[in-house]
Amino acid sequence: MQAFQDFYPENVAHCYGCGRLNADGHQIKTFWDGDETVTRFQPKPEHTAIPGFVYGGLLASLIDCHCTGTAAAAMYRAENRAMDSLPAFRFVTGSLQVSYLKPTPLGPQLEIRGRVKEIKGRKVVVEATLYAEGVATARGEVVALQMPDSFTA
Ligand SMILES: CCCCCCCCCCCCCC(=O)SCCNC(=O)CCNC(=O)[C@H](O)C(C)(C)COP(=O)(O)OP(=O)(O)OC[C@H]1O[C@@H](n2cnc3c(N)ncnc32)[C@H](O)[C@@H]1OP(=O)(O)O
């Protein structure tokens, strides 16, 4: 099954968090699961904050790209369009808010689950919860905006 990020056009597929063409990036993969979206990610030892626990910046990055991917997929779904249809929806982060609820253990695979809160014009608000072994350790919300032309290099 193809992930949302597999449909990103080449010119926006280099994001450090989600770009499939960034060999040094996280290359997250996000899928629908009913009305929710899900990403699974295995942190590595270099993602340490305090020994035994995951760096919060990584968690923010995962929530960020999970939510921007969800925003794009939600827009396609709202318009009943396939994700490889043109014109492509491209989203960037307007705001990213993260609450760290508990320390996140380094070792288990993490699961991020997202839900669309609002679609309004060019804006999609997505909330996400990050779980380690079924325990919610971080929660976030992203305001995603359709990418303006100024992002084109
Ligand atoms: C197939 C799929 C393809 C998908 C490709 C995916 C590409 C992957 C890329 C991966 C990316 C990975 C992620 C990355 O790393 S993306 C990189 C980090 N992000 C940026 O650099 C973004 C920089 N900022 C901007 O370019 C502009 O400020 C943006 C585009 C964000 C908004 O400027 P724009 O002129 O467009 O906005 P507007 O004034 O018309 O307002 C419109 C609405 O939005 C609301 N609002 C605006 N700003 C904010 C804010 N900061 N917080 C909360 N809300 C905000 C505003 O209130 C209004 O709402 P409402 O009043 O109507 O309710």
Coordinates of N, CA and C in Angstrom, one line a residue, residues 9-151:
P9 N 4.9 15.1 -5.1 CA 5.7 15.4 -6.3 C 7.2 15.5 -5.9
E10 N 8.0 15.2 -6.9 CA 9.5 15.2 -6.6 C 10.0 16.5 -6.1
N11 N 9.5 17.6 -6.5 CA 10.0 18.9 -6.1 C 9.6 19.3 -4.7
V12 N 8.8 18.5 -4.0 CA 8.5 18.7 -2.6 C 8.7 17.3 -1.8
A13 N 9.6 16.5 -2.3 CA 9.8 15.2 -1.7 C 11.2 15.1 -1.0
H14 N 11.7 16.3 -0.5 CA 13.0 16.3 0.1 C 12.9 16.8 1.6
C15 N 11.7 16.9 2.1 CA 11.6 17.3 3.5 C 12.3 16.4 4.5
Y16 N 13.0 16.9 5.5 CA 13.8 16.1 6.4 C 12.9 15.1 7.2
G17 N 11.7 15.5 7.4 CA 10.8 14.6 8.2 C 10.1 13.6 7.3
C18 N 9.7 14.0 6.1 CA 8.8 13.1 5.3 C 9.2 12.9 3.9
G19 N 10.2 13.5 3.4 CA 10.6 13.4 2.0 C 11.2 12.0 1.7
R20 N 10.6 11.3 0.7 CA 11.2 10.0 0.4 C 12.5 10.2 -0.4
L21 N 12.8 11.4 -0.9 CA 14.1 11.6 -1.6 C 15.2 12.1 -0.7
N22 N 14.9 12.2 0.6 CA 15.9 12.7 1.5 C 16.5 11.5 2.3
A23 N 17.7 11.1 1.8 CA 18.3 9.8 2.3 C 18.7 9.9 3.7
D24 N 18.9 11.2 4.2 CA 19.3 11.3 5.6 C 18.1 11.7 6.5
G25 N 16.9 11.8 5.9 CA 15.7 12.2 6.7 C 15.0 11.0 7.3
H26 N 13.9 11.4 8.0 CA 13.1 10.3 8.7 C 12.2 9.5 7.7
Q27 N 11.9 10.1 6.6 CA 11.1 9.3 5.6 C 9.8 8.7 6.2
I28 N 9.1 9.4 7.0 CA 7.9 8.8 7.6 C 6.9 8.4 6.6
K29 N 6.0 7.5 6.9 CA 5.0 6.9 6.0 C 3.7 6.9 6.8
T30 N 2.7 7.6 6.2 CA 1.4 7.8 6.8 C 0.3 7.2 6.0
F31 N -0.7 6.6 6.7 CA -1.8 5.9 6.0 C -3.1 6.2 6.7
W32 N -4.2 6.1 6.0 CA -5.5 6.2 6.6 C -5.8 4.9 7.4
D33 N -6.5 5.1 8.6 CA -7.0 4.0 9.3 C -8.4 4.4 9.7
G34 N -9.4 4.2 8.9 CA -10.7 4.8 9.1 C -10.6 6.3 8.9
D35 N -11.2 7.0 9.9 CA -11.1 8.5 9.9 C -9.8 9.0 10.5
E36 N -9.0 8.1 11.0 CA -7.7 8.5 11.6 C -6.6 8.3 10.6
T37 N -5.4 8.9 10.9 CA -4.2 8.6 10.1 C -3.2 8.0 11.1
V38 N -2.3 7.2 10.5 CA -1.4 6.5 11.4 C 0.0 6.5 10.7
T39 N 1.0 6.8 11.6 CA 2.4 6.7 11.2 C 3.1 5.9 12.2
R40 N 4.0 5.0 11.8 CA 4.8 4.2 12.8 C 6.3 4.5 12.5
F41 N 7.0 4.7 13.6 CA 8.4 5.1 13.5 C 9.3 4.5 14.6
Q42 N 10.5 4.0 14.1 CA 11.4 3.3 15.1 C 12.6 4.3 15.4
P43 N 12.6 4.9 16.5 CA 13.7 5.8 16.9 C 15.0 5.0 17.0
K44 N 16.1 5.7 16.7 CA 17.4 5.0 16.8 C 18.2 5.6 18.0
P45 N 19.3 4.9 18.4 CA 20.0 5.4 19.6 C 20.4 6.9 19.5
E46 N 20.7 7.4 18.3 CA 21.1 8.8 18.2 C 20.0 9.7 18.5
H47 N 18.8 9.2 18.6 CA 17.6 10.1 18.9 C 17.4 10.3 20.4
T48 N 18.5 10.1 21.2 CA 18.4 10.2 22.6 C 18.3 11.6 23.1
A49 N 17.5 11.8 24.2 CA 17.4 13.1 24.9 C 18.3 12.8 26.2
I50 N 17.6 12.1 27.1 CA 18.3 11.6 28.3 C 18.4 10.1 28.1
P51 N 19.5 9.5 28.5 CA 19.7 8.1 28.2 C 18.4 7.3 28.5
G52 N 17.9 6.6 27.5 CA 16.7 5.8 27.7 C 15.4 6.4 27.2
F53 N 15.5 7.7 26.8 CA 14.3 8.5 26.4 C 14.6 9.2 25.1
V54 N 13.5 9.4 24.4 CA 13.6 10.0 23.0 C 13.6 11.5 23.1
Y55 N 14.4 12.1 22.3 CA 14.6 13.5 22.1 C 13.2 14.2 21.7
G56 N 12.8 15.2 22.4 CA 11.5 15.8 22.1 C 11.4 16.5 20.8
G57 N 12.6 17.0 20.3 CA 12.6 17.6 18.9 C 12.2 16.6 17.9
L58 N 12.7 15.4 18.0 CA 12.3 14.3 17.1 C 10.8 14.1 17.1
L59 N 10.2 14.1 18.3 CA 8.8 13.8 18.5 C 8.0 14.9 17.8
A60 N 8.4 16.2 18.0 CA 7.8 17.3 17.3 C 7.8 17.2 15.8
S61 N 9.0 16.7 15.3 CA 9.2 16.6 13.9 C 8.2 15.5 13.3
L62 N 8.1 14.4 14.1 CA 7.2 13.3 13.6 C 5.8 13.8 13.6
I63 N 5.4 14.5 14.7 CA 4.0 15.1 14.7 C 3.8 16.1 13.6
D64 N 4.8 16.9 13.3 CA 4.7 17.9 12.3 C 4.4 17.3 10.9
C65 N 5.2 16.4 10.5 CA 5.1 15.8 9.2 C 3.9 14.8 9.1
H66 N 3.6 14.2 10.2 CA 2.4 13.3 10.2 C 1.2 14.2 9.9
C67 N 1.2 15.4 10.5 CA 0.0 16.3 10.4 C -0.1 17.0 9.0
T68 N 1.1 17.4 8.5 CA 1.0 18.0 7.1 C 0.6 16.9 6.1
G69 N 1.1 15.7 6.2 CA 0.7 14.7 5.3 C -0.8 14.4 5.5
T70 N -1.3 14.4 6.7 CA -2.7 14.2 6.9 C -3.5 15.3 6.3
A71 N -3.0 16.5 6.4 CA -3.7 17.6 5.8 C -3.9 17.4 4.3
A72 N -2.8 17.0 3.6 CA -2.9 16.8 2.2 C -3.9 15.7 1.9
A73 N -3.8 14.6 2.6 CA -4.7 13.5 2.3 C -6.2 13.9 2.6
A74 N -6.4 14.7 3.6 CA -7.7 15.1 4.0 C -8.4 15.9 2.9
M75 N -7.5 16.8 2.3 CA -8.0 17.6 1.2 C -8.4 16.8 0.0
Y76 N -7.6 15.8 -0.3 CA -8.0 14.9 -1.5 C -9.3 14.2 -1.1
R77 N -9.4 13.7 0.1 CA -10.6 13.0 0.5 C -11.8 13.9 0.4
A78 N -11.6 15.1 0.9 CA -12.8 16.0 0.9 C -13.3 16.3 -0.5
E79 N -12.3 16.3 -1.4 CA -12.7 16.6 -2.8 C -12.9 15.3 -3.6
N80 N -12.9 14.2 -2.9 CA -13.1 12.9 -3.6 C -12.2 12.7 -4.7
R81 N -10.9 13.0 -4.5 CA -9.9 12.9 -5.6 C -8.8 11.9 -5.2
A82 N -8.3 11.2 -6.2 CA -7.1 10.4 -5.9 C -5.9 11.2 -5.6
M83 N -5.0 10.6 -4.8 CA -3.8 11.4 -4.3 C -2.8 11.6 -5.4
D84 N -3.0 10.9 -6.5 CA -2.0 11.2 -7.6 C -2.6 12.1 -8.7
S85 N -3.8 12.7 -8.4 CA -4.5 13.5 -9.4 C -3.9 15.0 -9.3
L86 N -4.0 15.7 -10.3 CA -3.5 17.1 -10.4 C -4.6 18.1 -10.4
P87 N -4.4 19.3 -9.9 CA -3.2 19.8 -9.3 C -3.0 19.2 -7.9
A88 N -1.7 19.0 -7.5 CA -1.4 18.4 -6.2 C -1.6 19.4 -5.1
F89 N -2.1 18.9 -4.0 CA -2.2 19.7 -2.7 C -0.9 19.6 -2.0
R90 N -0.3 20.7 -1.7 CA 1.0 20.7 -0.9 C 0.8 21.6 0.3
F91 N 1.1 21.1 1.4 CA 0.9 21.8 2.7 C 2.2 22.1 3.4
V92 N 2.3 23.3 4.0 CA 3.4 23.6 4.9 C 2.8 23.9 6.3
T93 N 3.7 23.9 7.3 CA 3.3 24.1 8.7 C 3.2 25.6 9.0
G94 N 2.0 26.1 9.4 CA 1.8 27.4 9.9 C 2.2 27.5 11.3
S95 N 1.6 26.6 12.1 CA 2.0 26.5 13.5 C 2.0 25.0 13.9
L96 N 2.9 24.8 14.9 CA 3.1 23.4 15.5 C 3.1 23.6 17.0
Q97 N 2.2 22.9 17.7 CA 2.1 23.0 19.1 C 2.3 21.5 19.6
V98 N 3.1 21.3 20.6 CA 3.4 20.0 21.1 C 3.3 20.0 22.7
S99 N 2.6 19.1 23.2 CA 2.7 18.9 24.7 C 3.3 17.6 25.0
Y100 N 4.3 17.6 25.8 CA 5.0 16.3 26.2 C 4.3 15.8 27.5
L101 N 3.6 14.7 27.4 CA 2.8 14.3 28.5 C 3.6 13.4 29.5
K102 N 4.4 12.6 28.9 CA 5.3 11.7 29.7 C 6.6 11.5 29.0
P103 N 7.6 11.0 29.7 CA 8.8 10.7 29.0 C 8.5 9.6 28.0
T104 N 9.2 9.7 26.8 CA 8.9 8.7 25.8 C 10.1 7.7 25.8
P105 N 9.9 6.4 26.1 CA 11.0 5.5 26.2 C 11.7 5.2 24.8
L106 N 13.0 5.2 24.8 CA 13.7 4.8 23.6 C 13.8 3.3 23.5
G107 N 13.3 2.8 22.4 CA 13.3 1.3 22.3 C 12.1 0.9 21.5
P108 N 10.9 1.0 22.0 CA 9.7 0.6 21.2 C 9.5 1.4 20.0
Q109 N 8.8 0.8 19.0 CA 8.3 1.6 17.9 C 7.3 2.5 18.4
L110 N 7.3 3.7 17.8 CA 6.3 4.8 18.2 C 5.1 4.7 17.2
E111 N 4.0 5.1 17.6 CA 2.8 5.2 16.7 C 2.2 6.6 16.9
I112 N 2.0 7.3 15.8 CA 1.4 8.6 15.8 C 0.0 8.5 15.1
R113 N -1.0 8.9 15.8 CA -2.4 8.8 15.2 C -2.9 10.2 15.1
G114 N -3.5 10.6 14.0 CA -4.0 11.9 13.7 C -5.4 12.0 13.4
R115 N -6.0 13.1 13.6 CA -7.4 13.3 13.3 C -7.6 14.8 12.8
V116 N -8.4 14.9 11.7 CA -8.6 16.3 11.2 C -9.7 17.0 12.0
K117 N -9.3 18.2 12.5 CA -10.2 19.0 13.4 C -11.0 19.9 12.5
E118 N -10.4 20.5 11.5 CA -11.1 21.5 10.7 C -10.4 21.6 9.3
I119 N -11.3 21.8 8.3 CA -10.8 22.2 7.0 C -11.6 23.5 6.7
K120 N -10.8 24.5 6.4 CA -11.4 25.8 6.1 C -10.6 26.5 5.0
G121 N -11.1 26.6 3.8 CA -10.3 27.2 2.7 C -9.0 26.5 2.5
R122 N -7.9 27.2 2.6 CA -6.5 26.7 2.4 C -5.9 26.1 3.7
K123 N -6.7 26.1 4.7 CA -6.2 25.7 6.0 C -6.8 24.4 6.5
V124 N -5.9 23.5 7.1 CA -6.4 22.3 7.7 C -5.8 22.2 9.1
V125 N -6.6 22.0 10.1 CA -6.1 21.8 11.5 C -6.1 20.3 11.8
V126 N -5.0 19.8 12.2 CA -4.9 18.4 12.5 C -4.3 18.2 13.9
E127 N -5.0 17.3 14.7 CA -4.4 17.0 16.0 C -3.9 15.6 15.9
A128 N -2.8 15.3 16.7 CA -2.1 14.0 16.7 C -1.7 13.6 18.1
T129 N -1.7 12.3 18.3 CA -1.2 11.8 19.6 C -0.2 10.8 19.3
L130 N 0.9 10.8 20.1 CA 2.0 9.9 19.9 C 2.0 8.9 21.0
Y131 N 2.1 7.6 20.7 CA 2.1 6.5 21.6 C 3.4 5.7 21.6
A132 N 3.8 5.3 22.8 CA 4.8 4.3 23.0 C 4.3 3.1 23.8
E133 N 4.2 2.0 23.2 CA 3.6 0.8 23.8 C 2.2 1.1 24.3
G134 N 1.5 1.8 23.5 CA 0.1 2.1 23.8 C -0.2 3.2 24.8
V135 N 0.9 3.8 25.3 CA 0.8 4.9 26.2 C 1.0 6.2 25.5
A136 N 0.0 7.2 25.7 CA 0.2 8.5 25.0 C 1.2 9.3 25.7
T137 N 2.3 9.6 25.0 CA 3.4 10.4 25.7 C 3.5 11.8 25.1
A138 N 2.9 12.1 24.0 CA 2.9 13.5 23.5 C 1.7 13.7 22.6
R139 N 1.3 15.0 22.6 CA 0.1 15.3 21.9 C 0.4 16.6 21.1
G140 N -0.1 16.8 19.9 CA 0.2 18.0 19.2 C -0.9 18.4 18.3
E141 N -0.8 19.7 17.8 CA -1.7 20.2 16.9 C -1.0 21.0 15.8
V142 N -1.3 20.9 14.6 CA -0.7 21.6 13.5 C -1.7 22.3 12.7
V143 N -1.5 23.6 12.5 CA -2.2 24.4 11.5 C -1.4 24.3 10.2
A144 N -2.0 23.6 9.2 CA -1.3 23.4 7.9 C -2.0 24.3 6.9
L145 N -1.1 24.9 6.0 CA -1.6 25.8 5.0 C -1.1 25.3 3.6
Q146 N -2.0 25.5 2.7 CA -1.5 25.1 1.3 C -0.3 26.0 1.0
M147 N 0.7 25.3 0.4 CA 2.0 25.9 0.2 C 1.9 27.1 -0.8
P148 N 2.3 28.3 -0.3 CA 2.3 29.4 -1.3 C 3.4 29.3 -2.3
D149 N 3.2 30.1 -3.4 CA 4.2 30.0 -4.6 C 5.6 30.4 -4.1
S150 N 5.7 31.2 -3.0 CA 7.0 31.7 -2.6 C 7.9 30.5 -2.2
F151 N 7.4 29.3 -2.0 CA 8.2 28.2 -1.6 C 8.9 27.6 -2.8

